[in-house]
Amino acid sequence: MALVEDHLLFAESLEIALGMEGYQVRRVPLPDRPSSLGAVLAAVLRAQPRIVLLDLDLGPHGNGVRLIEPLTKAGIAVVVVTGSVERTRWGECLRYGARTVLTKTAPLNDILATVRRLNDGFPVMDRAAREELISEWHQNRVENHEARRRLEDLTPREREVLRQLMQGHQVREIARLNVVSEATVRTQVKSILAKLEVSSQLAAVGLAHEAGWRPSDA
């Protein structure tokens, strides 16, 4: 069994608990410096585990979800153990082949029980719950795609105004920074709301964040 986790204390606790259960656990060391997930993947594959307990947020090394599909294609059972509570993110993990998703706040016995069931060849997640999470991820993906399409309709000036709204600037500040009148900025904001099909500046900022749009896109 392999453990891919960048939080040392949690990793050590899990390693000790699994060792006491009689499992041979190899904690895959993450480089001190940022590296590609390819290097992490190669290290896991070299260990040839049957089961991998995988964190998603691997700090400077990237998003662990990208490891799930290549690991499952190699015949490895992946259990995601994460601090994230985003259901759409869980659905993404399941879509790419994870057997189940557990939170780090779950009792340690739940993680151990999941490992036991996997080791014995039993399912570890209800099919209906699995399909519901994958469906939520898919719906969120469709909505984000549509939001990105709307964001692409913004003019360069509107994108700049949205960028400044995302940074917390008010209309008055944006007008001062861009050396234009407040009326001009309000007109631009009104156009942004219409194109994004939202009713407030807060909703526009939320939509941009949810779609993964970053100020650098401006």
PDB file of N, CA, C and O in Angstrom, residues 154 162 165 186-205:
ATOM      1  N   LEU A 154     -16.971  39.167 -22.943  1.00  0.00           N
ATOM      2  CA  LEU A 154     -16.635  40.481 -22.402  1.00  0.00           C
ATOM      3  C   LEU A 154     -15.570  41.158 -23.250  1.00  0.00           C
ATOM      4  O   LEU A 154     -14.667  40.506 -23.770  1.00  0.00           O
ATOM      5  N   LEU A 162     -13.876  43.683 -14.442  1.00  0.00           N
ATOM      6  CA  LEU A 162     -14.190  42.485 -13.664  1.00  0.00           C
ATOM      7  C   LEU A 162     -12.987  42.056 -12.830  1.00  0.00           C
ATOM      8  O   LEU A 162     -13.125  41.658 -11.671  1.00  0.00           O
ATOM      9  N   LEU A 165     -12.956  44.243  -9.875  1.00  0.00           N
ATOM     10  CA  LEU A 165     -14.017  43.860  -8.943  1.00  0.00           C
ATOM     11  C   LEU A 165     -13.597  42.631  -8.139  1.00  0.00           C
ATOM     12  O   LEU A 165     -13.841  42.546  -6.922  1.00  0.00           O
ATOM     13  N   ARG A 186     -19.893  52.443 -14.134  1.00  0.00           N
ATOM     14  CA  ARG A 186     -21.200  51.843 -13.843  1.00  0.00           C
ATOM     15  C   ARG A 186     -21.826  51.272 -15.126  1.00  0.00           C
ATOM     16  O   ARG A 186     -22.472  50.223 -15.097  1.00  0.00           O
ATOM     17  N   THR A 187     -21.625  51.963 -16.231  1.00  0.00           N
ATOM     18  CA  THR A 187     -22.129  51.459 -17.510  1.00  0.00           C
ATOM     19  C   THR A 187     -21.427  50.152 -17.887  1.00  0.00           C
ATOM     20  O   THR A 187     -22.064  49.201 -18.358  1.00  0.00           O
ATOM     21  N   GLN A 188     -20.122  50.108 -17.652  1.00  0.00           N
ATOM     22  CA  GLN A 188     -19.355  48.891 -17.941  1.00  0.00           C
ATOM     23  C   GLN A 188     -19.792  47.735 -17.033  1.00  0.00           C
ATOM     24  O   GLN A 188     -19.942  46.592 -17.489  1.00  0.00           O
ATOM     25  N   VAL A 189     -20.019  48.032 -15.767  1.00  0.00           N
ATOM     26  CA  VAL A 189     -20.478  47.001 -14.835  1.00  0.00           C
ATOM     27  C   VAL A 189     -21.850  46.473 -15.250  1.00  0.00           C
ATOM     28  O   VAL A 189     -22.097  45.266 -15.223  1.00  0.00           O
ATOM     29  N   LYS A 190     -22.728  47.393 -15.648  1.00  0.00           N
ATOM     30  CA  LYS A 190     -24.069  46.991 -16.093  1.00  0.00           C
ATOM     31  C   LYS A 190     -23.967  46.045 -17.289  1.00  0.00           C
ATOM     32  O   LYS A 190     -24.703  45.049 -17.381  1.00  0.00           O
ATOM     33  N   SER A 191     -23.043  46.344 -18.216  1.00  0.00           N
ATOM     34  CA  SER A 191     -22.855  45.481 -19.386  1.00  0.00           C
ATOM     35  C   SER A 191     -22.316  44.111 -18.970  1.00  0.00           C
ATOM     36  O   SER A 191     -22.724  43.071 -19.503  1.00  0.00           O
ATOM     37  N   ILE A 192     -21.406  44.103 -18.008  1.00  0.00           N
ATOM     38  CA  ILE A 192     -20.845  42.842 -17.508  1.00  0.00           C
ATOM     39  C   ILE A 192     -21.953  41.966 -16.919  1.00  0.00           C
ATOM     40  O   ILE A 192     -22.057  40.774 -17.225  1.00  0.00           O
ATOM     41  N   LEU A 193     -22.804  42.564 -16.093  1.00  0.00           N
ATOM     42  CA  LEU A 193     -23.886  41.804 -15.468  1.00  0.00           C
ATOM     43  C   LEU A 193     -24.837  41.239 -16.515  1.00  0.00           C
ATOM     44  O   LEU A 193     -25.301  40.096 -16.404  1.00  0.00           O
ATOM     45  N   ALA A 194     -25.124  42.043 -17.541  1.00  0.00           N
ATOM     46  CA  ALA A 194     -26.034  41.579 -18.590  1.00  0.00           C
ATOM     47  C   ALA A 194     -25.433  40.411 -19.357  1.00  0.00           C
ATOM     48  O   ALA A 194     -26.114  39.411 -19.631  1.00  0.00           O
ATOM     49  N   LYS A 195     -24.156  40.507 -19.707  1.00  0.00           N
ATOM     50  CA  LYS A 195     -23.517  39.441 -20.479  1.00  0.00           C
ATOM     51  C   LYS A 195     -23.353  38.161 -19.667  1.00  0.00           C
ATOM     52  O   LYS A 195     -23.448  37.060 -20.215  1.00  0.00           O
ATOM     53  N   LEU A 196     -23.116  38.314 -18.364  1.00  0.00           N
ATOM     54  CA  LEU A 196     -22.954  37.131 -17.522  1.00  0.00           C
ATOM     55  C   LEU A 196     -24.283  36.595 -17.004  1.00  0.00           C
ATOM     56  O   LEU A 196     -24.336  35.541 -16.371  1.00  0.00           O
ATOM     57  N   GLU A 197     -25.351  37.361 -17.266  1.00  0.00           N
ATOM     58  CA  GLU A 197     -26.707  36.972 -16.858  1.00  0.00           C
ATOM     59  C   GLU A 197     -26.810  36.810 -15.346  1.00  0.00           C
ATOM     60  O   GLU A 197     -27.361  35.827 -14.837  1.00  0.00           O
ATOM     61  N   VAL A 198     -26.247  37.784 -14.629  1.00  0.00           N
ATOM     62  CA  VAL A 198     -26.356  37.822 -13.172  1.00  0.00           C
ATOM     63  C   VAL A 198     -26.895  39.187 -12.773  1.00  0.00           C
ATOM     64  O   VAL A 198     -26.932  40.118 -13.582  1.00  0.00           O
ATOM     65  N   SER A 199     -27.303  39.322 -11.504  1.00  0.00           N
ATOM     66  CA  SER A 199     -27.979  40.547 -11.090  1.00  0.00           C
ATOM     67  C   SER A 199     -27.162  41.437 -10.156  1.00  0.00           C
ATOM     68  O   SER A 199     -27.649  42.492  -9.745  1.00  0.00           O
ATOM     69  N   SER A 200     -25.946  41.017  -9.804  1.00  0.00           N
ATOM     70  CA  SER A 200     -25.158  41.838  -8.889  1.00  0.00           C
ATOM     71  C   SER A 200     -23.665  41.665  -9.154  1.00  0.00           C
ATOM     72  O   SER A 200     -23.239  40.681  -9.774  1.00  0.00           O
ATOM     73  N   GLN A 201     -22.898  42.629  -8.679  1.00  0.00           N
ATOM     74  CA  GLN A 201     -21.444  42.536  -8.814  1.00  0.00           C
ATOM     75  C   GLN A 201     -20.916  41.318  -8.069  1.00  0.00           C
ATOM     76  O   GLN A 201     -20.012  40.628  -8.546  1.00  0.00           O
ATOM     77  N   LEU A 202     -21.475  41.051  -6.902  1.00  0.00           N
ATOM     78  CA  LEU A 202     -21.057  39.891  -6.112  1.00  0.00           C
ATOM     79  C   LEU A 202     -21.282  38.593  -6.876  1.00  0.00           C
ATOM     80  O   LEU A 202     -20.426  37.693  -6.876  1.00  0.00           O
ATOM     81  N   ALA A 203     -22.423  38.502  -7.551  1.00  0.00           N
ATOM     82  CA  ALA A 203     -22.721  37.295  -8.330  1.00  0.00           C
ATOM     83  C   ALA A 203     -21.768  37.158  -9.512  1.00  0.00           C
ATOM     84  O   ALA A 203     -21.354  36.057  -9.866  1.00  0.00           O
ATOM     85  N   ALA A 204     -21.411  38.282 -10.130  1.00  0.00           N
ATOM     86  CA  ALA A 204     -20.462  38.253 -11.251  1.00  0.00           C
ATOM     87  C   ALA A 204     -19.100  37.755 -10.793  1.00  0.00           C
ATOM     88  O   ALA A 204     -18.476  36.919 -11.453  1.00  0.00           O
ATOM     89  N   VAL A 205     -18.652  38.248  -9.654  1.00  0.00           N
ATOM     90  CA  VAL A 205     -17.366  37.805  -9.103  1.00  0.00           C
ATOM     91  C   VAL A 205     -17.427  36.323  -8.741  1.00  0.00           C
ATOM     92  O   VAL A 205     -16.503  35.564  -9.019  1.00  0.00           O
TER      93      VAL A 205
END
